[in-house]
N, CA, C and O atoms as a printed pandas DataFrame, in Angstrom:
     atom_number atom_name residue_name chain_id  residue_number  x_coord  y_coord  z_coord
0              1         N          MET        A               1  201.163  126.754   85.899
1              2        CA          MET        A               1  200.317  126.529   87.325
2              3         C          MET        A               1  201.096  127.209   88.397
3              4         O          MET        A               1  202.311  127.106   88.564
4              5         N          SER        A               2  200.274  127.906   89.095
5              6        CA          SER        A               2  200.988  128.353   90.389
6              7         C          SER        A               2  199.788  128.594   91.363
7              8         O          SER        A               2  198.650  128.925   91.030
8              9         N          LEU        A               3  200.296  128.345   92.743
9             10        CA          LEU        A               3  199.202  128.299   93.822
10            11         C          LEU        A               3  200.060  129.106   94.849
11            12         O          LEU        A               3  201.280  128.986   94.958
12            13         N          ASP        A               4  199.234  129.987   95.626
13            14        CA          ASP        A               4  199.748  130.747   96.853
14            15         C          ASP        A               4  198.578  130.871   97.688
15            16         O          ASP        A               4  197.848  131.853   97.555
16            17         N          ARG        A               5  198.285  129.826   98.674
17            18        CA          ARG        A               5  197.139  130.137   99.753
18            19         C          ARG        A               5  197.874  130.319  100.928
19            20         O          ARG        A               5  198.876  129.690  101.267
20            21         N          HIS        A               6  197.214  131.374  101.626
21            22        CA          HIS        A               6  197.407  131.904  103.065
22            23         C          HIS        A               6  196.305  131.702  103.821
23            24         O          HIS        A               6  195.180  132.041  103.453
24            25         N          LEU        A               7  196.616  131.019  105.156
25            26        CA          LEU        A               7  195.721  131.023  106.213
26            27         C          LEU        A               7  196.263  131.561  107.370
27            28         O          LEU        A               7  197.464  131.410  107.594
28            29         N          ILE        A               8  195.609  132.114  108.069
29            30        CA          ILE        A               8  195.820  132.899  109.342
30            31         C          ILE        A               8  195.107  132.577  110.670
31            32         O          ILE        A               8  193.888  132.404  110.673
32            33         N          SER        A               9  195.753  132.502  111.667
33            34        CA          SER        A               9  195.172  132.309  112.875
34            35         C          SER        A               9  196.123  132.685  114.152
35            36         O          SER        A               9  197.175  132.078  114.352
36            37         N          ASN        A              10  195.657  133.743  115.000
37            38        CA          ASN        A              10  196.343  134.163  116.174
38            39         C          ASN        A              10  197.711  134.606  115.778
39            40         O          ASN        A              10  198.714  134.185  116.352
40            41         N          GLY        A              11  197.748  135.513  114.729
41            42        CA          GLY        A              11  199.067  135.877  114.344
42            43         C          GLY        A              11  200.011  134.952  113.801
43            44         O          GLY        A              11  201.196  135.282  113.754
44            45         N          HIS        A              12  199.660  133.900  113.409
45            46        CA          HIS        A              12  200.371  132.963  112.680
46            47         C          HIS        A              12  199.852  132.697  111.198
47            48         O          HIS        A              12  198.657  132.674  110.904
48            49         N          VAL        A              13  200.776  132.522  110.404
49            50        CA          VAL        A              13  200.434  132.265  108.982
50            51         C          VAL        A              13  200.915  130.875  108.352
51            52         O          VAL        A              13  202.063  130.464  108.520
52            53         N          ARG        A              14  200.090  130.281  107.720
53            54        CA          ARG        A              14  200.350  129.000  106.947
54            55         C          ARG        A              14  200.322  129.333  105.482
55            56         O          ARG        A              14  199.414  130.072  105.100
56            57         N          ARG        A              15  201.179  128.894  104.634
57            58        CA          ARG        A              15  201.361  129.199  103.241
58            59         C          ARG        A              15  201.410  127.665  102.568
59            60         O          ARG        A              15  202.105  126.768  103.047
60            61         N          PHE        A              16  200.636  127.516  101.481
61            62        CA          PHE        A              16  200.824  126.502  100.429
62            63         C          PHE        A              16  201.139  127.059   99.200
63            64         O          PHE        A              16  200.357  127.840   98.658
64            65         N          VAL        A              17  202.239  126.732   98.681
65            66        CA          VAL        A              17  202.855  127.347   97.466
66            67         C          VAL        A              17  203.199  126.434   96.544
67            68         O          VAL        A              17  203.791  125.441   96.965
68            69         N          VAL        A              18  202.948  126.526   95.232
69            70        CA          VAL        A              18  203.416  125.895   94.145
70            71         C          VAL        A              18  203.739  126.756   92.872
71            72         O          VAL        A              18  202.860  127.287   92.193
72            73         N          THR        A              19  204.959  126.834   92.637
73            74        CA          THR        A              19  205.548  127.677   91.489
74            75         C          THR        A              19  206.190  126.938   90.453
75            76         O          THR        A              19  206.728  125.868   90.735
76            77         N          SER        A              20  206.198  127.435   89.145
77            78        CA          SER        A              20  206.860  126.741   88.134
78            79         C          SER        A              20  208.001  127.400   87.668
79            80         O          SER        A              20  208.075  128.628   87.664
80            81         N          ASP        A              21  209.110  126.490   87.180
81            82        CA          ASP        A              21  210.265  126.886   86.509
82            83         C          ASP        A              21  210.367  126.135   85.176
83            84         O          ASP        A              21  209.487  125.478   84.619
84            85         N          LEU        A              22  211.750  126.393   84.746
85            86        CA          LEU        A              22  211.770  125.615   83.337
86            87         C          LEU        A              22  212.035  124.133   83.385
87            88         O          LEU        A              22  211.947  123.406   82.396
88            89         N          LYS        A              23  212.450  123.625   84.903
89            90        CA          LYS        A              23  212.667  122.322   85.049
90            91         C          LYS        A              23  211.519  121.492   85.843
91            92         O          LYS        A              23  211.703  120.322   86.178
92            93         N          GLY        A              24  210.330  122.192   86.113
93            94        CA          GLY        A              24  209.154  121.710   86.685
94            95         C          GLY        A              24  208.397  122.594   87.678
95            96         O          GLY        A              24  207.921  123.676   87.336
96            97         N          TRP        A              25  208.309  122.139   88.819
97            98        CA          TRP        A              25  207.659  122.828   89.784
98            99         C          TRP        A              25  208.168  122.769   91.277
99           100         O          TRP        A              25  208.609  121.715   91.735
100          101         N          GLU        A              26  208.096  123.918   92.019
101          102        CA          GLU        A              26  208.469  123.865   93.194
102          103         C          GLU        A              26  207.332  123.910   94.285
103          104         O          GLU        A              26  206.534  124.847   94.280
104          105         N          VAL        A              27  207.262  122.995   95.133
105          106        CA          VAL        A              27  206.075  122.794   96.280
106          107         C          VAL        A              27  206.620  123.190   97.431
107          108         O          VAL        A              27  207.740  122.767   97.717
108          109         N          ARG        A              28  205.982  124.015   98.246
109          110        CA          ARG        A              28  206.372  124.314   99.733
110          111         C          ARG        A              28  205.112  124.464  100.534
111          112         O          ARG        A              28  204.041  124.945  100.165
112          113         N          GLU        A              29  205.445  123.957  101.714
113          114        CA          GLU        A              29  204.333  124.375  102.885
114          115         C          GLU        A              29  205.316  125.190  103.976
115          116         O          GLU        A              29  206.381  124.784  104.442
116          117         N          GLU        A              30  204.774  126.203  104.187
117          118        CA          GLU        A              30  205.277  127.115  105.219
118          119         C          GLU        A              30  204.632  127.359  106.459
119          120         O          GLU        A              30  203.419  127.148  106.462
120          121         N          GLU        A              31  205.197  127.786  107.602
121          122        CA          GLU        A              31  204.574  128.182  108.549
122          123         C          GLU        A              31  205.137  129.263  109.274
123          124         O          GLU        A              31  206.116  128.947  109.951
124          125         N          ASP        A              32  204.747  130.590  109.322
125          126        CA          ASP        A              32  205.464  131.923  109.570
126          127         C          ASP        A              32  206.497  131.939  108.703
127          128         O          ASP        A              32  206.237  131.748  107.515
128          129         N          SER        A              33  207.765  132.151  109.084
129          130        CA          SER        A              33  208.809  132.191  108.200
130          131         C          SER        A              33  209.621  130.879  108.089
131          132         O          SER        A              33  210.676  130.918  107.456
132          133         N          ALA        A              34  209.179  129.621  108.703
133          134        CA          ALA        A              34  209.699  128.512  108.526
134          135         C          ALA        A              34  209.358  127.569  107.387
135          136         O          ALA        A              34  208.159  127.376  107.183
136          137         N          VAL        A              35  210.159  127.015  106.692
137          138        CA          VAL        A              35  209.613  126.103  105.565
138          139         C          VAL        A              35  209.411  124.774  106.200
139          140         O          VAL        A              35  210.370  124.165  106.674
140          141         N          LEU        A              36  208.163  124.284  106.230
141          142        CA          LEU        A              36  207.992  122.741  106.852
142          143         C          LEU        A              36  208.295  121.914  105.988
143          144         O          LEU        A              36  208.757  120.850  106.398
144          145         N          ARG        A              37  208.148  122.105  104.565
145          146        CA          ARG        A              37  208.251  121.077  103.486
146          147         C          ARG        A              37  208.653  121.871  102.102
147          148         O          ARG        A              37  208.130  122.915  101.711
148          149         N          ARG        A              38  209.536  121.252  101.558
149          150        CA          ARG        A              38  210.043  121.793  100.135
150          151         C          ARG        A              38  210.279  120.791   99.099
151          152         O          ARG        A              38  211.100  119.934   99.427
152          153         N          ALA        A              39  209.831  120.691   98.065
153          154        CA          ALA        A              39  210.034  119.580   97.130
154          155         C          ALA        A              39  210.209  120.071   95.705
155          156         O          ALA        A              39  209.447  121.000   95.438
156          157         N          HIS        A              40  210.952  119.720   94.794
157          158        CA          HIS        A              40  211.052  120.029   93.305
158          159         C          HIS        A              40  210.340  118.721   92.507
159          160         O          HIS        A              40  210.759  117.574   92.665
160          161         N          ARG        A              41  209.454  118.983   91.821
161          162        CA          ARG        A              41  208.710  118.012   91.012
162          163         C          ARG        A              41  209.164  118.048   89.520
163          164         O          ARG        A              41  209.484  119.131   89.029
164          165         N          ASP        A              42  209.196  117.097   88.906
165          166        CA          ASP        A              42  209.303  117.211   87.434
166          167         C          ASP        A              42  208.172  116.278   86.765
167          168         O          ASP        A              42  208.094  115.965   85.577
168          169         N          ASP        A              43  207.322  115.914   87.814
169          170        CA          ASP        A              43  206.173  115.024   87.177
170          171         C          ASP        A              43  204.798  115.594   87.728
171          172         O          ASP        A              43  204.529  115.663   88.927
172          173         N          TRP        A              44  203.949  116.001   86.680
173          174        CA          TRP        A              44  202.758  116.634   87.011
174          175         C          TRP        A              44  201.945  115.939   87.940
175          176         O          TRP        A              44  201.260  116.568   88.747
176          177         N          HIS        A              45  201.956  114.646   87.900
177          178        CA          HIS        A              45  201.083  113.719   88.700
178          179         C          HIS        A              45  201.385  114.013   90.271
179          180         O          HIS        A              45  200.595  114.122   91.209
180          181         N          ARG        A              46  202.635  114.094   90.238
181          182        CA          ARG        A              46  203.019  114.401   91.844
182          183         C          ARG        A              46  202.599  115.657   92.521
183          184         O          ARG        A              46  202.220  115.805   93.683
184          185         N          VAL        A              47  202.758  116.655   91.438
185          186        CA          VAL        A              47  202.269  118.168   91.847
186          187         C          VAL        A              47  200.857  118.044   92.308
187          188         O          VAL        A              47  200.446  118.458   93.393
188          189         N          GLU        A              48  200.162  117.454   91.416
189          190        CA          GLU        A              48  198.528  117.120   91.588
190          191         C          GLU        A              48  198.229  116.416   93.194
191          192         O          GLU        A              48  197.373  116.735   94.018
192          193         N          ARG        A              49  199.165  115.473   93.254
193          194        CA          ARG        A              49  199.028  114.881   94.683
194          195         C          ARG        A              49  199.186  115.893   95.753
195          196         O          ARG        A              49  198.427  116.033   96.712
196          197         N          ASP        A              50  200.472  116.730   95.436
197          198        CA          ASP        A              50  200.871  117.589   96.620
198          199         C          ASP        A              50  199.545  118.815   96.842
199          200         O          ASP        A              50  199.315  119.317   97.942
200          201         N          VAL        A              51  198.848  119.121   95.713
201          202        CA          VAL        A              51  197.851  120.278   95.842
202          203         C          VAL        A              51  196.782  119.540   96.596
203          204         O          VAL        A              51  196.202  120.080   97.538
204          205         N          GLN        A              52  196.523  118.386   96.227
205          206        CA          GLN        A              52  195.181  117.443   96.951
206          207         C          GLN        A              52  195.675  117.683   98.434
207          208         O          GLN        A              52  194.864  118.199   99.202
208          209         N          LEU        A              53  196.872  117.370   98.884
209          210        CA          LEU        A              53  197.322  117.111  100.182
210          211         C          LEU        A              53  197.159  118.579  100.945
211          212         O          LEU        A              53  196.724  118.613  102.096
212          213         N          PHE        A              54  197.488  119.641  100.322
213          214        CA          PHE        A              54  197.355  121.092  100.768
214          215         C          PHE        A              54  196.064  121.283  100.814
215          216         O          PHE        A              54  195.698  121.773  101.883
216          217         N          GLU        A              55  195.058  121.036   99.888
217          218        CA          GLU        A              55  193.657  121.068  100.060
218          219         C          GLU        A              55  193.073  120.528  101.364
219          220         O          GLU        A              55  192.250  121.139  102.045
220          221         N          ILE        A              56  193.641  119.173  101.680
221          222        CA          ILE        A              56  193.189  118.582  102.858
222          223         C          ILE        A              56  193.620  119.562  104.269
223          224         O          ILE        A              56  192.907  119.952  105.194
224          225         N          LYS        A              57  194.817  119.730  104.049
225          226        CA          LYS        A              57  195.491  120.349  105.060
226          227         C          LYS        A              57  194.617  121.790  105.504
227          228         O          LYS        A              57  194.301  122.042  106.667
228          229         N          ALA        A              58  194.303  122.668  104.318
229          230        CA          ALA        A              58  193.864  123.878  104.321
230          231         C          ALA        A              58  192.493  123.714  104.878
231          232         O          ALA        A              58  192.086  124.564  105.669
232          233         N          LEU        A              59  191.589  122.501  104.475
233          234        CA          LEU        A              59  190.307  122.521  104.912
234          235         C          LEU        A              59  190.375  122.251  106.672
235          236         O          LEU        A              59  189.622  122.793  107.481
236          237         N          THR        A              60  191.282  121.446  106.945
237          238        CA          THR        A              60  191.325  121.061  108.322
238          239         C          THR        A              60  191.733  122.336  109.103
239          240         O          THR        A              60  191.238  122.498  110.219
240          241         N          LEU        A              61  192.491  123.141  108.665
241          242        CA          LEU        A              61  192.934  124.536  109.395
242          243         C          LEU        A              61  191.669  125.211  109.366
243          244         O          LEU        A              61  191.220  125.604  110.442
244          245         N          LYS        A              62  191.015  125.412  108.302
245          246        CA          LYS        A              62  189.694  126.206  108.392
246          247         C          LYS        A              62  188.813  125.438  109.489
247          248         O          LYS        A              62  188.425  126.110  110.445
248          249         N          ARG        A              63  188.573  124.490  109.444
249          250        CA          ARG        A              63  187.725  123.885  110.442
250          251         C          ARG        A              63  188.229  124.053  111.776
251          252         O          ARG        A              63  187.424  123.935  112.699
252          253         N          ASP        A              64  189.490  124.323  112.039
253          254        CA          ASP        A              64  190.102  124.413  113.289
254          255         C          ASP        A              64  189.979  126.111  113.613
255          256         O          ASP        A              64  190.362  126.497  114.718
256          257         N          GLY        A              65  189.490  127.012  112.720
257          258        CA          GLY        A              65  189.153  128.313  113.092
258          259         C          GLY        A              65  190.086  129.191  112.232
259          260         O          GLY        A              65  190.006  130.417  112.312
260          261         N          TRP        A              66  190.984  128.576  111.396
261          262        CA          TRP        A              66  192.151  129.494  110.760
262          263         C          TRP        A              66  191.289  130.106  109.498
263          264         O          TRP        A              66  190.443  129.392  108.957
264          265         N          ILE        A              67  191.508  131.332  109.087
265          266        CA          ILE        A              67  190.814  132.212  108.150
266          267         C          ILE        A              67  191.940  132.305  106.668
267          268         O          ILE        A              67  193.162  132.452  106.682
268          269         N          GLU        A              68  191.120  132.177  105.606
269          270        CA          GLU        A              68  191.902  132.412  104.313
270          271         C          GLU        A              68  192.139  133.934  104.168
271          272         O          GLU        A              68  191.190  134.694  104.362
272          273         N          ASP        A              69  193.412  134.438  103.820
273          274        CA          ASP        A              69  193.710  135.560  103.579
274          275         C          ASP        A              69  193.613  136.069  102.201
275          276         O          ASP        A              69  193.922  137.234  101.950
């Protein structure tokens, strides 16, 4: 599973990223070039919760005028 969502507003970019490797998944939230949150997960259920949180944050940003890239 991988996820890479970009939202843009006034020259700023928010990214929600999930990538997999041999040991599990890396979950990252970024704003512009700064990493706001990074975690490595070996439990799929924790990844699912992270993705749900990303979805809520993305919906909130879109409601505030951010657009999906």
